[in-house]
Short mmCIF file of C-alpha atoms and ligand atoms in Angstrom, two decimals:
data_model
loop_
_atom_site.label_atom_id
_atom_site.label_comp_id
_atom_site.label_asym_id
_atom_site.label_seq_id
_atom_site.Cartn_x
_atom_site.Cartn_y
_atom_site.Cartn_z
CA MET I 1 -22.66 -27.17 35.02
CA ALA I 2 -20.99 -25.70 32.04
CA ASP I 3 -17.20 -24.93 32.34
CA VAL I 4 -16.36 -21.28 33.12
CA ARG I 5 -14.72 -19.94 29.94
CA ILE I 6 -11.60 -18.03 30.75
CA GLY I 7 -9.68 -15.79 28.33
CA VAL I 8 -6.04 -14.80 28.67
CA VAL I 9 -4.65 -11.42 27.34
CA GLY I 10 -1.00 -11.34 26.92
CA CYS I 11 -1.11 -15.11 26.65
CA SER I 12 2.55 -15.58 25.46
CA GLY I 13 3.97 -13.63 28.47
CA ARG I 14 5.66 -15.38 31.39
CA MET I 15 2.50 -15.15 33.38
CA GLY I 16 0.28 -15.67 30.19
CA VAL I 17 1.58 -19.13 29.50
CA ASN I 18 1.34 -20.17 33.24
CA LEU I 19 -2.26 -18.87 33.29
CA LEU I 20 -3.37 -20.87 30.25
CA ARG I 21 -1.87 -24.04 31.84
CA THR I 22 -3.59 -23.32 35.09
CA VAL I 23 -6.96 -22.86 33.52
CA ALA I 24 -6.54 -25.97 31.58
CA ALA I 25 -5.75 -27.97 34.78
CA THR I 26 -8.51 -26.49 36.85
CA PRO I 27 -11.76 -28.60 37.08
CA GLY I 28 -14.76 -26.51 35.96
CA CYS I 29 -12.64 -24.14 33.78
CA ALA I 30 -12.07 -23.90 30.05
CA ILE I 31 -9.75 -21.82 28.01
CA ALA I 32 -11.89 -19.26 25.94
CA GLY I 33 -8.88 -18.11 23.96
CA GLY I 34 -5.70 -15.89 24.19
CA THR I 35 -4.60 -12.72 22.62
CA GLU I 36 -1.33 -10.85 22.07
CA ARG I 37 -0.47 -7.40 20.94
CA PRO I 38 -1.02 -7.35 17.08
CA GLU I 39 2.68 -7.13 16.15
CA HIS I 40 3.66 -10.00 18.45
CA ALA I 41 5.18 -12.99 16.57
CA ALA I 42 2.94 -15.39 18.48
CA VAL I 43 -0.24 -14.07 16.85
CA GLY I 44 -1.80 -16.71 14.60
CA SER I 45 0.36 -19.57 16.14
CA ASP I 46 -1.31 -22.46 17.87
CA LEU I 47 -2.46 -21.57 21.47
CA GLY I 48 -2.20 -25.21 22.71
CA THR I 49 1.33 -25.59 21.48
CA LEU I 50 2.22 -22.34 23.21
CA ALA I 51 0.77 -23.49 26.57
CA GLY I 52 1.61 -27.12 26.20
CA VAL I 53 -2.15 -27.97 26.45
CA ASP I 54 -3.45 -30.79 24.13
CA GLY I 55 -6.45 -30.43 21.96
CA LEU I 56 -7.25 -26.83 22.11
CA ALA I 57 -7.31 -26.09 18.37
CA LEU I 58 -7.38 -22.23 18.87
CA PRO I 59 -4.92 -19.70 17.29
CA VAL I 60 -3.40 -16.88 19.41
CA GLY I 61 -5.55 -13.97 18.52
CA ASP I 62 -5.11 -10.11 18.72
CA ASP I 63 -8.79 -9.08 19.02
CA ALA I 64 -9.30 -8.28 22.78
CA ALA I 65 -12.77 -7.15 22.35
CA ALA I 66 -13.88 -10.53 20.69
CA LEU I 67 -12.15 -12.47 23.46
CA LEU I 68 -13.96 -10.60 26.11
CA ALA I 69 -17.27 -11.07 24.48
CA ALA I 70 -16.57 -14.76 24.30
CA SER I 71 -15.30 -15.19 28.02
CA ASP I 72 -16.99 -15.56 31.34
CA ALA I 73 -13.88 -14.00 32.81
CA VAL I 74 -10.52 -12.54 31.43
CA LEU I 75 -7.13 -12.66 33.07
CA ASP I 76 -4.84 -9.68 32.26
CA PHE I 77 -1.01 -9.73 33.08
CA THR I 78 0.15 -7.46 30.64
CA VAL I 79 1.51 -3.89 30.65
CA PRO I 80 -0.39 -1.04 32.18
CA GLU I 81 -1.39 0.71 28.91
CA ALA I 82 -2.88 -2.52 27.57
CA THR I 83 -4.69 -3.24 30.90
CA VAL I 84 -6.45 0.09 30.56
CA GLN I 85 -7.53 -0.63 27.07
CA HIS I 86 -8.81 -4.14 28.31
CA ALA I 87 -10.55 -2.75 31.30
CA ARG I 88 -12.47 -0.25 29.04
CA LEU I 89 -13.54 -3.04 26.75
CA ALA I 90 -14.53 -5.30 29.71
CA ALA I 91 -16.71 -2.43 31.03
CA GLU I 92 -18.47 -2.42 27.62
CA THR I 93 -19.04 -6.12 27.56
CA GLY I 94 -19.58 -6.60 31.23
CA THR I 95 -16.94 -9.23 31.24
CA PRO I 96 -15.42 -9.88 34.72
CA LEU I 97 -11.64 -9.05 34.72
CA VAL I 98 -8.72 -10.16 36.72
CA ILE I 99 -5.84 -7.67 36.64
CA GLY I 100 -2.45 -8.77 37.84
CA THR I 101 -0.51 -6.11 35.92
CA THR I 102 1.63 -3.83 38.06
CA GLY I 103 3.27 -0.47 37.46
CA ALA I 104 0.21 1.64 36.68
CA ASP I 105 0.29 5.42 37.13
CA ALA I 106 -2.38 7.43 38.78
CA ALA I 107 -4.25 8.16 35.58
CA GLN I 108 -4.20 4.48 34.74
CA ASP I 109 -5.44 3.55 38.30
CA ALA I 110 -8.30 5.96 37.77
CA ALA I 111 -9.28 4.39 34.41
CA ILE I 112 -9.44 0.91 36.02
CA ARG I 113 -11.61 2.24 38.84
CA GLU I 114 -13.94 3.94 36.39
CA ALA I 115 -14.15 0.55 34.47
CA ALA I 116 -15.13 -1.21 37.73
CA GLN I 117 -18.25 0.79 37.92
CA ALA I 118 -19.50 -1.15 34.93
CA THR I 119 -17.96 -4.57 35.52
CA ALA I 120 -16.49 -6.67 38.35
CA ILE I 121 -12.77 -6.46 38.57
CA VAL I 122 -10.31 -8.09 40.95
CA ARG I 123 -7.09 -6.22 41.22
CA ALA I 124 -4.04 -7.37 43.02
CA ALA I 125 -0.28 -6.73 42.83
CA ASN I 126 0.09 -10.29 44.00
CA MET I 127 -2.37 -13.17 43.72
CA SER I 128 -0.58 -15.67 45.96
CA VAL I 129 -2.16 -16.82 49.17
CA GLY I 130 1.10 -16.66 50.91
CA VAL I 131 1.65 -12.96 50.00
CA ASN I 132 -1.75 -12.02 50.85
CA LEU I 133 -1.34 -13.46 54.23
CA LEU I 134 1.95 -11.44 54.51
CA LEU I 135 0.00 -8.29 53.76
CA GLN I 136 -2.27 -8.98 56.58
CA LEU I 137 0.55 -9.82 58.97
CA THR I 138 2.51 -6.64 57.96
CA ARG I 139 -0.62 -4.64 58.79
CA GLN I 140 -0.99 -6.21 62.05
CA VAL I 141 2.66 -6.13 63.18
CA ALA I 142 2.87 -2.46 62.20
CA ALA I 143 -0.20 -1.65 64.18
CA LEU I 144 1.37 -3.16 67.32
CA LEU I 145 4.86 -1.60 66.96
CA ASP I 146 5.70 1.95 67.45
CA GLU I 147 8.10 4.15 65.47
CA ASP I 148 11.02 2.89 67.51
CA PHE I 149 10.80 0.04 64.94
CA ASP I 150 11.97 1.26 61.40
CA ILE I 151 10.19 -0.42 58.63
CA GLU I 152 12.23 -1.49 55.56
CA ILE I 153 10.79 -3.57 52.62
CA VAL I 154 13.22 -5.54 50.63
CA GLU I 155 12.41 -7.19 47.36
CA MET I 156 14.26 -9.28 44.67
CA HIS I 157 13.03 -10.30 41.30
CA HIS I 158 14.41 -11.57 37.89
CA ARG I 159 16.52 -9.42 35.67
CA TYR I 160 13.55 -8.86 33.26
CA LYS I 161 11.26 -7.11 35.49
CA VAL I 162 10.77 -3.43 34.32
CA ASP I 163 9.05 -1.69 37.26
CA ALA I 164 10.60 -1.00 40.69
CA PRO I 165 9.83 -1.38 43.55
CA SER I 166 7.65 -4.32 42.64
CA GLY I 167 3.81 -3.71 43.04
CA THR I 168 3.85 -6.27 45.89
CA ALA I 169 6.57 -4.33 47.73
CA LEU I 170 4.57 -1.11 47.43
CA ALA I 171 1.36 -3.03 48.62
CA LEU I 172 3.42 -4.17 51.67
CA GLY I 173 4.44 -0.53 52.27
CA GLN I 174 0.82 0.49 52.05
CA ALA I 175 -0.13 -2.21 54.41
CA ALA I 176 2.54 -1.12 56.96
CA ALA I 177 1.38 2.42 56.68
CA ALA I 178 -2.29 1.54 57.20
CA GLY I 179 -1.31 -0.58 60.21
CA ARG I 180 0.64 2.36 61.53
CA GLY I 181 -2.17 4.91 60.71
CA VAL I 182 0.03 7.12 58.55
CA GLY I 183 -0.12 8.16 54.95
CA HIS I 184 2.09 5.84 52.72
CA ASP I 185 3.39 8.43 50.25
CA ALA I 186 4.65 10.88 52.94
CA ALA I 187 6.27 8.05 54.84
CA ALA I 188 7.91 6.16 51.85
CA LEU I 189 11.73 6.43 51.47
CA ARG I 190 12.61 5.41 47.84
CA GLY I 191 15.90 5.44 45.85
CA ARG I 192 18.71 6.03 48.52
CA ASP I 193 22.07 6.80 47.05
CA GLY I 194 25.00 8.95 48.22
CA ILE I 195 24.89 11.16 51.26
CA THR I 196 21.33 10.44 52.18
CA GLY I 197 21.49 11.84 55.74
CA GLU I 198 20.04 10.00 58.72
CA ARG I 199 16.97 7.81 58.38
CA PRO I 200 13.96 9.87 59.26
CA ARG I 201 12.03 8.41 62.17
CA GLY I 202 8.76 6.79 61.00
CA GLY I 203 9.94 6.35 57.33
CA ILE I 204 8.96 3.22 55.33
CA GLY I 205 12.12 2.31 53.35
CA TYR I 206 12.32 0.28 50.08
CA ALA I 207 15.33 -1.75 48.77
CA VAL I 208 15.30 -3.30 45.35
CA LEU I 209 17.42 -6.15 44.07
CA ARG I 210 17.27 -7.48 40.50
CA GLY I 211 19.01 -10.63 39.05
CA GLY I 212 18.81 -14.17 37.73
CA ASN I 213 15.43 -15.79 37.43
CA VAL I 214 14.13 -15.08 40.94
CA VAL I 215 10.24 -15.34 40.77
CA GLY I 216 9.83 -12.90 43.66
CA ASP I 217 11.08 -12.52 47.19
CA HIS I 218 9.60 -10.00 49.63
CA SER I 219 10.67 -9.22 53.20
CA VAL I 220 9.25 -6.70 55.64
CA VAL I 221 11.92 -5.75 58.31
CA PHE I 222 10.91 -4.19 61.51
CA ALA I 223 14.26 -2.94 63.07
CA ALA I 224 14.64 -1.38 66.51
CA ASP I 225 17.71 -1.07 68.52
CA ASN I 226 19.10 -4.47 69.37
CA GLU I 227 16.21 -6.41 67.85
CA ARG I 228 14.70 -7.14 64.47
CA ILE I 229 11.63 -8.94 63.25
CA GLU I 230 11.41 -10.12 59.63
CA LEU I 231 8.45 -11.35 57.70
CA THR I 232 9.38 -13.02 54.44
CA HIS I 233 7.72 -14.69 51.52
CA LYS I 234 9.54 -16.48 48.69
CA ALA I 235 7.84 -17.44 45.44
CA ALA I 236 9.47 -20.45 43.75
CA ASP I 237 7.05 -20.67 40.77
CA ARG I 238 4.55 -18.39 38.89
CA ALA I 239 2.01 -21.07 39.17
CA ILE I 240 1.14 -19.67 42.65
CA PHE I 241 0.02 -16.42 41.06
CA ALA I 242 -1.80 -18.16 38.27
CA ARG I 243 -3.67 -20.39 40.85
CA GLY I 244 -4.82 -17.17 42.62
CA ALA I 245 -5.78 -15.46 39.29
CA VAL I 246 -8.10 -18.52 38.32
CA ARG I 247 -9.42 -18.58 41.82
CA ALA I 248 -10.35 -14.86 41.47
CA ALA I 249 -11.96 -15.47 38.12
CA LEU I 250 -14.17 -18.09 39.49
CA TRP I 251 -15.06 -15.98 42.59
CA LEU I 252 -16.05 -13.00 40.19
CA GLN I 253 -18.91 -15.17 38.49
CA GLY I 254 -21.96 -13.41 39.56
CA GLN I 255 -20.40 -10.63 41.45
CA PRO I 256 -21.88 -7.13 41.03
CA PRO I 257 -19.60 -4.34 39.39
CA GLY I 258 -17.00 -3.06 41.66
CA LEU I 259 -13.16 -3.10 42.35
CA TYR I 260 -12.21 -6.21 44.54
CA GLY I 261 -9.03 -7.43 45.89
CA MET I 262 -7.58 -10.82 46.82
CA LYS I 263 -8.60 -10.21 50.40
CA ASP I 264 -12.24 -10.41 49.17
CA VAL I 265 -11.43 -13.54 47.02
CA LEU I 266 -9.70 -15.35 49.86
CA GLY I 267 -12.11 -14.16 52.74
CA PHE I 268 -9.14 -12.86 54.82
P1 NAD U 301 5.87 -10.55 30.24
O1 NAD U 301 6.52 -9.33 29.67
O2 NAD U 301 6.52 -11.87 30.25
O3 NAD U 301 4.29 -10.72 29.58
C1 NAD U 301 3.57 -9.60 29.35
C2 NAD U 301 2.84 -9.91 28.00
O4 NAD U 301 1.83 -8.97 27.71
C3 NAD U 301 3.78 -10.08 26.88
O5 NAD U 301 3.64 -11.24 26.10
C4 NAD U 301 3.22 -8.87 26.00
O6 NAD U 301 3.55 -9.04 24.66
C5 NAD U 301 1.81 -8.91 26.29
N1 NAD U 301 1.13 -7.70 25.86
C6 NAD U 301 1.63 -6.34 25.82
N2 NAD U 301 0.66 -5.36 25.37
C7 NAD U 301 -0.32 -6.34 24.97
C8 NAD U 301 -1.64 -5.98 24.38
N3 NAD U 301 -2.03 -4.73 24.04
N4 NAD U 301 -2.50 -6.98 24.19
C9 NAD U 301 -2.17 -8.30 24.41
N5 NAD U 301 -0.93 -8.65 25.07
C10 NAD U 301 -0.08 -7.58 25.35
O7 NAD U 301 5.55 -10.12 31.77
P2 NAD U 301 5.14 -11.04 32.96
O8 NAD U 301 6.39 -11.28 33.82
O9 NAD U 301 4.23 -12.15 32.49
O10 NAD U 301 4.43 -9.98 33.96
C11 NAD U 301 3.23 -9.27 33.32
C12 NAD U 301 2.68 -8.32 34.58
O11 NAD U 301 2.16 -9.07 35.54
C13 NAD U 301 3.74 -7.46 35.10
O12 NAD U 301 3.08 -6.22 35.38
C14 NAD U 301 4.08 -8.10 36.39
O13 NAD U 301 4.58 -7.35 37.41
C15 NAD U 301 2.70 -8.64 36.71
N6 NAD U 301 2.68 -9.89 37.74
C16 NAD U 301 1.80 -9.86 38.66
C17 NAD U 301 1.66 -10.93 39.44
C18 NAD U 301 0.49 -11.00 40.43
O14 NAD U 301 0.36 -11.95 41.15
N7 NAD U 301 -0.33 -9.83 40.52
C19 NAD U 301 2.61 -12.07 39.36
C20 NAD U 301 3.44 -12.02 38.38
C21 NAD U 301 3.56 -10.98 37.49
#
């Protein structure tokens, strides 16, 4: 069978380079190409050199439409504005899209949902197997414990991360809210500072740490009087997200249009 041709938009980013390497290392997959935003210094340079992959003989491009047309699936770990453009183009070409970008606002979420009516999209704030298991466990534990247990979500990432709390932290909060049977946005406690007053019962709190080159740590704390349960995942290498993204791209082959999650890909 022919290799599945996978394109990477945002190919010189921290995730982009990892994605290229993972596609190249995965049996049955081939790199279809990579793009960057037109003003990026990497455009026109050698894609193989960028990714540390031999024998590619492809330049870094800036034409996402052409890459989508030439690919069996495209991986997007960029910024929300670019992701929306890529999703619209993918809807036109019918190319399956894997979206890992976080930090989208409500209008951008709606644009991605609309694109998913015309093509198959996997979207997840975190593509690692471990975090997806953590999401399931969080939902289950939250369903078993009552509001005597305060839920706090703690995350730490590298100093370059631009959105907070992380998309994964928010997904964990949503899993906790779903398990408890409450609306997430009404329960969320974000940005504590100064005289905050006592903690409201039933709230889902967030705490954010930034520093160093931490790839991504997430803990969900269930704290009652005199006892505490903590569920923790620590990512040591971006390869775990890249492996999940490539797995999603392969799973998407032949799927009908729709918006899917890693739960679908992993069968959890
Ligand atoms: P990064 O800043 O290193 O990379 C983003 C890349 O996208 C940059 O190279 C940038 O030039 C490029 N880009 C921006 N606009 C573009 C456009 N119009 N066309 C093509 N390329 C464009 O960031 P990163 O650390 O690689 O993270 C990227 C995103 O992925 C973030 O939202 C991050 O939170 C998310 N992320 C998700 C997961 C997951 O498992 N879902 C894991 C890690 C990171």
